[in-house]
Amino acid sequence: MNRQIRKDLLGLEGMSAKEIGLILDTAVSFKEISERPVKKVPALRGKTVVNLFFEPSTRTRASFELAEKRLSADSVNISKAGSSVAKGESLRDTAENLEAMKIDVIVIRHGSAGAPHFLASLLDASVVNAGDGAHEHPTQGLLDIFTLREKLEDLKGRKITIIGDIAHSRVARSNIFGLVTLGARVTVCGPPTMIPPRINDLGVEVETNLRRAVEDADALNVLRIQLERQKVSLFPSLAEYANVYGINRERLAWLKPSCLIMHPGPMNRGVEISQDVADGDRAVILEQVTNGVAVRMAVLYLLCEGAQKEKAVEVDEMEEEKADSRTF
Ligand code: CP
């Protein structure tokens, strides 16, 4: 994610295996910082990050804030309710006012797909997508892939099954883009009403039968049923969903003994995942959360480092121009 390649992290679509690898390798070195008694390094001292959250969040917001603090950046948190957006200010005015305060990065979560892209086109500051509508959630995709890489090492040829409301899931989309790029075999599974048409075009297999989807999988990524994003009911009831697609103790018998259970959170315990599976030996759900801080530290560090390098190049070019003008 060198600045010469991109200034923002908006999604995993189109990101190369090399770029993903750079972020994940950088995250490996940052993970250890969170194990130290003093969890802080000066890598982003003097940088300012604004966390702009227009939708609720526990994990992503806390994780970004901790990542910023552990890198010694100054951070500011803004949510819809406490900001002038609640008084009718536009997203554009909000962002331009923040940039006028000389910030370096905006982390944005927004209910509308494309909101981070809009800010990225307006601002010199780097923009990080922390989830935009049903479009992408790139840092969740990266932390899921980081966790899979820690457990499975090379992901080439590994079968990863994503189960649930694929049509409304930004987590599914970011996982699909990243995993397919890294050579994993991705299967998506859920009721036909939750599988978007032409999803195969993204390089995944579709399987509506849960048993067939999970047998021989190396990991399951179990998605939350997102009632808030469904405009019409896509299945008869939550109990029905749990009966047909829920991952519970009985269904663990269908899996390979080594199959990992992932969930991006927040979980609807008893719906897409049972209590005992969520808290069981195969679950790596809290490890995903731990890894999220390291991955977000890596993303922020690489974006700011890229910006710094670009400024250094600009200064060098200005010096060269000055020297040239003296020469002539
Ligand atoms: N996984 C995830 O995005 O969780 P939050 O909504 O709590 O940030």
XYZ file of N, CA, C and O and ligand atoms in Angstrom, residues 56-60 109 137 140 264-266, ligand 1:
52
model
N -23.456 2.519 14.322
C -22.941 1.929 15.568
C -21.776 0.978 15.317
O -21.697 0.350 14.264
N -20.891 0.894 16.288
C -19.755 -0.032 16.209
C -19.155 -0.208 17.592
O -19.054 0.754 18.344
N -18.776 -1.432 17.912
C -17.983 -1.665 19.122
C -16.558 -2.016 18.719
O -15.607 -1.297 19.022
N -16.407 -3.134 17.983
C -15.074 -3.653 17.638
C -14.267 -2.699 16.769
O -13.130 -2.349 17.105
N -14.833 -2.299 15.626
C -14.039 -1.528 14.656
C -13.614 -0.196 15.246
O -12.464 0.228 15.111
N -17.008 5.139 8.977
C -18.056 4.120 8.824
C -19.332 4.863 8.473
O -19.711 5.835 9.141
N -15.846 -3.834 3.872
C -15.313 -3.594 5.221
C -13.872 -4.141 5.177
O -13.580 -5.225 5.689
N -11.879 -5.473 8.205
C -12.419 -6.744 8.724
C -11.944 -7.892 7.830
O -11.510 -8.934 8.334
N -17.401 -12.356 12.433
C -16.892 -10.982 12.541
C -17.471 -10.209 13.728
O -16.923 -9.170 14.106
N -18.583 -10.720 14.298
C -19.262 -10.008 15.362
C -20.022 -8.808 14.803
O -19.708 -8.349 13.705
N -20.990 -8.275 15.520
C -21.566 -8.846 16.737
C -22.368 -10.116 16.417
O -22.959 -10.219 15.347
N -17.116 -6.578 12.958
C -17.574 -5.330 13.115
O -17.518 -4.497 12.196
O -18.072 -5.060 14.361
P -18.602 -3.647 14.866
O -19.861 -3.333 14.117
O -18.809 -3.770 16.343
O -17.537 -2.628 14.525
